[in-house]
Tab-separated table of C-alpha atoms in Angstrom:
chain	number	residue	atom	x	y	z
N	1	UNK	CA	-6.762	-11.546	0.416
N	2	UNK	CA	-8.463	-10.739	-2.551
N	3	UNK	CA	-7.050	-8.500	-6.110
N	4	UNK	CA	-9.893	-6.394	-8.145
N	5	UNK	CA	-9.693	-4.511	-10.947
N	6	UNK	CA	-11.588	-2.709	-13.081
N	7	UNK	CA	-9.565	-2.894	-16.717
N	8	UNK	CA	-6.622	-4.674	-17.886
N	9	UNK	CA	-4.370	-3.557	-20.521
N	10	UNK	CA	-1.703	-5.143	-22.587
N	11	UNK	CA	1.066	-3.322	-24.268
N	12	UNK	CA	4.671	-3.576	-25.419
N	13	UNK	CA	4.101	-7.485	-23.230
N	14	UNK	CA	3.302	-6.285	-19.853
N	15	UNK	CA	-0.171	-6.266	-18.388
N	16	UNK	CA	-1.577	-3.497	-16.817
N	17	UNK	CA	-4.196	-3.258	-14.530
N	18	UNK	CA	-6.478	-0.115	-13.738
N	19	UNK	CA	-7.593	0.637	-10.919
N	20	UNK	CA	-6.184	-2.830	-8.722
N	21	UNK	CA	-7.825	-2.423	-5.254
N	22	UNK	CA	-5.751	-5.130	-2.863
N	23	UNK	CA	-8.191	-6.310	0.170
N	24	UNK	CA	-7.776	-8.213	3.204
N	25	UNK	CA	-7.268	-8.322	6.875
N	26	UNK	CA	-4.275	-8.724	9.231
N	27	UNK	CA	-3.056	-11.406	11.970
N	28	UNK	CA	-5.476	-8.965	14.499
N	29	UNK	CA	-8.428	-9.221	11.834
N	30	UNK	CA	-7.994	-5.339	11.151
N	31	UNK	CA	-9.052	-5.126	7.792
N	32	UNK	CA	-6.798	-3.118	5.283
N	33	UNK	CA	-7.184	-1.993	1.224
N	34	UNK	CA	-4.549	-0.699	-1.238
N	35	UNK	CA	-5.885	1.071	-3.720
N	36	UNK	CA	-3.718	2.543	-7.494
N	37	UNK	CA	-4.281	4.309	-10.622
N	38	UNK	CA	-2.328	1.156	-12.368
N	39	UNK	CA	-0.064	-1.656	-11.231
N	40	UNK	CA	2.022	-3.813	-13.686
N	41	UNK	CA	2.538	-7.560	-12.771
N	42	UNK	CA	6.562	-7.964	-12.735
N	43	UNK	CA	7.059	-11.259	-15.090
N	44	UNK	CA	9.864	-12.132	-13.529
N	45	UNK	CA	8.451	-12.632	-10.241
N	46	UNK	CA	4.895	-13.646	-9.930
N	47	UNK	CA	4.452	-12.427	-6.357
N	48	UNK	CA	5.619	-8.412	-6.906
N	49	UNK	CA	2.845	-5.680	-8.549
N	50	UNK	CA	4.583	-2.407	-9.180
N	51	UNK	CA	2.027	0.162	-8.590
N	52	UNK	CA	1.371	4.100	-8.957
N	53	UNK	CA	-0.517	6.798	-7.159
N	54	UNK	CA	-1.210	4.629	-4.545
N	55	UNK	CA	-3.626	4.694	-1.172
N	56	UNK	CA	-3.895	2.289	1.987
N	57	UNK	CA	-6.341	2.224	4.331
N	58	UNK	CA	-6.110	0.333	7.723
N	59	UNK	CA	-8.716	-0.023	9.825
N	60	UNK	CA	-8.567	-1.428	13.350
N	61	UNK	CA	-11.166	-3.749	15.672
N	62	UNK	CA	-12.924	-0.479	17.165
N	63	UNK	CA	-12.604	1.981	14.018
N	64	UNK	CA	-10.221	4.037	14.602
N	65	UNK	CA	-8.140	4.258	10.616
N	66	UNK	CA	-5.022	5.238	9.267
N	67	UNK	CA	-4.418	6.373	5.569
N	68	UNK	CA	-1.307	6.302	3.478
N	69	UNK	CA	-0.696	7.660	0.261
N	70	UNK	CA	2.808	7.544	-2.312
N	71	UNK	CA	3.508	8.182	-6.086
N	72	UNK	CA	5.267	4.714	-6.878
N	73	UNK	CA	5.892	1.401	-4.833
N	74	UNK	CA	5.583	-2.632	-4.804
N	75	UNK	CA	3.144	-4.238	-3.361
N	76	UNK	CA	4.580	-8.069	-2.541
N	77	UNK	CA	1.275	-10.053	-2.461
N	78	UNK	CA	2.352	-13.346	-0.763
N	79	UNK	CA	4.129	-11.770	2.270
N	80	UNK	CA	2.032	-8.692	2.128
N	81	UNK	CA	4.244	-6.423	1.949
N	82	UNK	CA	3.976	-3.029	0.577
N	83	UNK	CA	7.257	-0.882	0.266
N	84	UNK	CA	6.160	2.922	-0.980
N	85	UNK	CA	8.644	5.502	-2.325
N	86	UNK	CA	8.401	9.170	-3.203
N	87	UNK	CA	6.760	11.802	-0.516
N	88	UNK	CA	4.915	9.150	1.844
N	89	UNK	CA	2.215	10.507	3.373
N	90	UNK	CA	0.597	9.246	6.973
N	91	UNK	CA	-2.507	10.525	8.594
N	92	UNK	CA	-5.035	9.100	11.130
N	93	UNK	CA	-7.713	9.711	12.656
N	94	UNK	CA	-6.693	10.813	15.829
N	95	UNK	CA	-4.755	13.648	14.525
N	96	UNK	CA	-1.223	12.679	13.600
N	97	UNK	CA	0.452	12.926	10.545
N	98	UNK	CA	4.147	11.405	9.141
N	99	UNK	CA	5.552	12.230	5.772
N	100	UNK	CA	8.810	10.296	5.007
N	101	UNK	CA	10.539	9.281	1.335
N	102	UNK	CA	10.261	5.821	1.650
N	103	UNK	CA	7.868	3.587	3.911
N	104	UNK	CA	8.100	-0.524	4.274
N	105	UNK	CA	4.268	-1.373	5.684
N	106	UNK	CA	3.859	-5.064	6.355
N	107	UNK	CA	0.056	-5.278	5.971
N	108	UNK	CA	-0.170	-8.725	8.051
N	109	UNK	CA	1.452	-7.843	10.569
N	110	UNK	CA	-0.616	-4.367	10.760
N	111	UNK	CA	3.224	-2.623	10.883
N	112	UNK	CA	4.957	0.298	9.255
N	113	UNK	CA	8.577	1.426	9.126
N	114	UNK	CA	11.264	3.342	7.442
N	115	UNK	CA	14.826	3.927	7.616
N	116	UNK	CA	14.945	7.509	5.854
N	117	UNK	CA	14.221	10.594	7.925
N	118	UNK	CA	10.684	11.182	9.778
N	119	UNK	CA	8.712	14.110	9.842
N	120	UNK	CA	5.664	14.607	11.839
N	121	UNK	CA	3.158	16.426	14.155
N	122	UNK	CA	-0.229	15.622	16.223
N	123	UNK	CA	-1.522	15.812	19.277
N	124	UNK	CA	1.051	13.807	20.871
């Protein structure tokens, strides 16, 4: 697991990072990034990164992908877990597409899930 970014910012004592990009791989070695316009490190808790305009990519073993996007969510860097709010937005390669409000992916565990209504469509 590794955190990049390309310009930190202090104001009003929070730090804020532009343009964090998240990187690592899951239990099945798929490898995964989460990418934001700016995250803010939560001083109370040195494990949670609130983050905005945000995209994850996951990548299996023989290439296939899946791409998220969401306006706002936390990114939980120990258990790798990334809970996104706001029109979440789902799409792979093979054609199928899920927009929900709120989506919990567990990036380790190569998982997704929501309790809030479902939408979707593809080939299925």
């Amino acid at each position: 697991f590794t955190l990049t970014f390309s310009e930190l910012e202090e104001s009003d004592d929070k730090a804020r990072m532009v343009s964090p990009r998240f990187v690592g791989t899951d239990t099945e070695d798929r490898s995964f990034s989460v990418t934001a316009n700016s995250a803010y490190h939560d001083a109370s808790n040195d494990e949670l990164v609130t983050l905005d305009t945000i995209a994850a990519d996951i990548r299996s073993k023989n290439g296939s992908w899946v791409t998220v996007d969401a306006p706002v969510g936390t990114f939980h860097t120990k258990s790798e877990v990334l809970d996104l709010s706001g029109q979440v937005n789902v799409f792979s390669d093979s054609g199928m597409e899920v927009h929900t409000p709120r989506l919990t992916m567990r990036l380790s565990e190569g998982k997704g899930s929501s309790d809030e209504v479902v939408h979707g469509q593809g080939p299925f």
